[in-house]
Amino acid sequence: MSDPEEHPTDLPECPSHGGGGLLPAELRAWMLLLAATGAVEQRLRAVVKDRLDVSHDEFLVLCLLAEQPEGGLRMTRVAELLGRPKTRLTYQIACLQHAGLVTRRSVCGDKRGVEVALTDKARHLLSEASAPLAETVTAALARFMGPDQCAAMRGLVPDLAADSGKE
């Protein structure tokens, strides 16, 4: 997946290298994370649309729900975790429900509470698409980070730190 034509070699130097600029190390590191995040999102958009036929924002909802061991999450919690307005999330959930990827149900004992969960169809699609999506993320990050930086980034997330030895 790493086609030299696809990855220009004239990219600016990684913001975390050197240190002769005006910015302190913490701000350079933050800028690196923003650049890497932007690169990942840009590359993922096309792959997500091709593999799952959903928008990037809908994909984020699916990923969040996929991390739930049992059941789903309340819509308010999904909105909080993704930093999305509830009205926008309602539209995204409706699109995912129409595609057969999520279910909605009322929360017992709470008239206004709605829980959202993945369907088997969504779990199957995510399972099939996970390898190409992971390759896309790896390739996008490689444009901004070396292997040691990627390992350090995974080390920031406890579950990923344990999984990093499996690669």
Short mmCIF file of C-alpha atoms in Angstrom, two decimals:
data_model
loop_
_atom_site.label_atom_id
_atom_site.label_comp_id
_atom_site.label_asym_id
_atom_site.label_seq_id
_atom_site.Cartn_x
_atom_site.Cartn_y
_atom_site.Cartn_z
CA MET A 1 0.00 0.00 0.00
CA SER A 2 3.04 2.28 0.24
CA ASP A 3 3.35 3.45 -3.34
CA PRO A 4 6.19 6.02 -3.63
CA GLU A 5 4.11 7.95 -6.17
CA GLU A 6 1.39 8.29 -3.55
CA HIS A 7 3.68 9.62 -0.81
CA PRO A 8 5.70 12.64 -1.90
CA THR A 9 9.24 12.76 -0.56
CA ASP A 10 9.28 16.54 -0.39
CA LEU A 11 7.13 16.71 2.73
CA PRO A 12 8.18 19.24 5.35
CA GLU A 13 10.30 17.90 8.16
CA CYS A 14 8.37 16.35 11.02
CA PRO A 15 7.51 19.08 13.57
CA SER A 16 8.84 16.94 16.43
CA HIS A 17 12.35 16.78 14.95
CA GLY A 18 15.00 19.39 15.46
CA GLY A 19 13.77 21.96 17.88
CA GLY A 20 15.27 25.13 16.49
CA GLY A 21 11.87 26.75 15.91
CA LEU A 22 9.92 29.17 18.03
CA LEU A 23 7.48 26.64 19.46
CA PRO A 24 8.05 24.71 22.69
CA ALA A 25 8.27 20.91 22.45
CA GLU A 26 4.72 20.38 23.73
CA LEU A 27 3.24 22.60 21.03
CA ARG A 28 5.40 20.98 18.31
CA ALA A 29 4.19 17.57 19.53
CA TRP A 30 0.56 18.77 19.45
CA MET A 31 1.06 20.06 15.90
CA LEU A 32 2.47 16.66 14.91
CA LEU A 33 -0.58 14.91 16.36
CA LEU A 34 -2.91 17.29 14.52
CA ALA A 35 -1.07 16.75 11.24
CA ALA A 36 -1.11 12.98 11.72
CA THR A 37 -4.79 12.99 12.67
CA GLY A 38 -5.65 15.09 9.64
CA ALA A 39 -3.71 12.76 7.36
CA VAL A 40 -5.42 9.71 8.79
CA GLU A 41 -8.89 11.25 8.45
CA GLN A 42 -8.23 12.37 4.89
CA ARG A 43 -7.03 8.94 3.78
CA LEU A 44 -9.73 7.08 5.72
CA ARG A 45 -12.64 9.00 4.19
CA ALA A 46 -12.27 7.31 0.80
CA VAL A 47 -11.60 3.84 2.20
CA VAL A 48 -14.53 4.07 4.62
CA LYS A 49 -16.87 5.19 1.85
CA ASP A 50 -15.64 2.42 -0.46
CA ARG A 51 -15.63 -0.42 2.09
CA LEU A 52 -18.56 0.49 4.35
CA ASP A 53 -20.55 2.97 2.27
CA VAL A 54 -20.92 5.37 5.21
CA SER A 55 -19.60 8.86 5.89
CA HIS A 56 -16.53 9.42 8.04
CA ASP A 57 -18.67 10.74 10.90
CA GLU A 58 -20.96 7.71 10.69
CA PHE A 59 -17.85 5.51 10.72
CA LEU A 60 -16.74 7.15 13.98
CA VAL A 61 -20.11 6.26 15.52
CA LEU A 62 -19.70 2.64 14.34
CA CYS A 63 -16.19 2.46 15.79
CA LEU A 64 -17.36 3.81 19.12
CA LEU A 65 -20.18 1.28 19.28
CA ALA A 66 -17.84 -1.52 18.17
CA GLU A 67 -15.75 -0.96 21.29
CA GLN A 68 -18.69 -1.71 23.57
CA PRO A 69 -18.39 -5.27 24.92
CA GLU A 70 -22.13 -5.75 25.41
CA GLY A 71 -25.10 -3.82 24.15
CA GLY A 72 -24.74 -0.24 23.07
CA LEU A 73 -24.53 3.29 24.35
CA ARG A 74 -27.02 6.00 25.12
CA MET A 75 -27.23 8.59 22.38
CA THR A 76 -26.26 11.33 24.84
CA ARG A 77 -23.06 9.44 25.69
CA VAL A 78 -22.19 8.92 22.01
CA ALA A 79 -22.67 12.66 21.44
CA GLU A 80 -20.42 13.46 24.42
CA LEU A 81 -17.66 11.05 23.39
CA LEU A 82 -17.60 12.27 19.79
CA GLY A 83 -18.12 15.93 20.65
CA ARG A 84 -21.13 16.13 18.35
CA PRO A 85 -24.38 18.04 18.79
CA LYS A 86 -27.26 15.69 19.60
CA THR A 87 -29.25 16.89 16.58
CA ARG A 88 -26.44 16.02 14.19
CA LEU A 89 -25.95 12.66 15.86
CA THR A 90 -29.66 11.91 15.56
CA TYR A 91 -29.41 12.35 11.78
CA GLN A 92 -26.28 10.14 11.57
CA ILE A 93 -27.92 7.41 13.66
CA ALA A 94 -31.02 7.57 11.43
CA CYS A 95 -28.83 7.05 8.35
CA LEU A 96 -27.01 4.13 10.01
CA GLN A 97 -30.32 2.62 11.11
CA HIS A 98 -31.73 2.96 7.58
CA ALA A 99 -28.63 1.11 6.29
CA GLY A 100 -29.25 -1.67 8.80
CA LEU A 101 -26.05 -0.99 10.74
CA VAL A 102 -27.46 0.11 14.12
CA THR A 103 -30.55 -0.42 16.20
CA ARG A 104 -32.24 2.07 18.52
CA ARG A 105 -34.26 1.18 21.58
CA SER A 106 -35.73 2.99 24.54
CA VAL A 107 -33.88 2.69 27.80
CA CYS A 108 -35.98 0.94 30.42
CA GLY A 109 -37.17 3.35 33.07
CA ASP A 110 -36.19 6.48 31.13
CA LYS A 111 -38.81 7.96 28.79
CA ARG A 112 -36.31 10.06 26.87
CA GLY A 113 -33.32 7.71 26.96
CA VAL A 114 -32.34 5.98 23.70
CA GLU A 115 -29.64 3.34 23.39
CA VAL A 116 -27.89 2.62 20.11
CA ALA A 117 -26.15 -0.67 19.28
CA LEU A 118 -24.46 -2.28 16.29
CA THR A 119 -26.27 -4.88 14.25
CA ASP A 120 -24.67 -8.16 13.18
CA LYS A 121 -24.43 -6.69 9.67
CA ALA A 122 -22.32 -3.80 10.99
CA ARG A 123 -20.10 -6.13 13.00
CA HIS A 124 -19.52 -8.25 9.89
CA LEU A 125 -18.72 -5.21 7.71
CA LEU A 126 -16.33 -3.78 10.30
CA SER A 127 -14.63 -7.14 10.67
CA GLU A 128 -14.13 -7.46 6.91
CA ALA A 129 -12.92 -3.88 6.55
CA SER A 130 -10.63 -3.79 9.58
CA ALA A 131 -7.42 -4.89 7.81
CA PRO A 132 -7.66 -2.36 4.94
CA LEU A 133 -8.64 0.36 7.40
CA ALA A 134 -5.68 -0.45 9.65
CA GLU A 135 -3.34 -0.40 6.63
CA THR A 136 -4.71 3.01 5.67
CA VAL A 137 -4.09 4.38 9.16
CA THR A 138 -0.57 2.92 9.27
CA ALA A 139 0.32 4.40 5.87
CA ALA A 140 -1.09 7.81 6.77
CA LEU A 141 0.76 7.93 10.08
CA ALA A 142 4.01 6.84 8.43
CA ARG A 143 4.01 10.10 6.49
CA PHE A 144 4.41 12.03 9.75
CA MET A 145 5.88 9.60 12.26
CA GLY A 146 8.59 7.03 12.36
CA PRO A 147 8.12 3.56 13.89
CA ASP A 148 9.33 4.69 17.31
CA GLN A 149 6.90 7.61 17.35
CA CYS A 150 4.02 5.37 16.28
CA ALA A 151 4.89 2.92 19.06
CA ALA A 152 5.05 5.78 21.56
CA MET A 153 1.65 7.01 20.40
CA ARG A 154 0.15 3.53 20.81
CA GLY A 155 1.74 3.44 24.26
CA LEU A 156 -0.42 6.40 25.29
CA VAL A 157 -3.51 4.21 25.05
CA PRO A 158 -3.35 1.33 27.55
CA ASP A 159 -5.25 -1.26 25.46
CA LEU A 160 -3.15 -0.47 22.38
CA ALA A 161 0.10 -0.72 24.33
CA ALA A 162 -0.74 -4.34 25.17
CA ASP A 163 -1.64 -5.06 21.53
CA SER A 164 1.53 -3.50 20.05
CA GLY A 165 3.57 -6.65 20.62
CA LYS A 166 1.20 -8.64 18.37
CA GLU A 167 2.30 -6.90 15.14
#
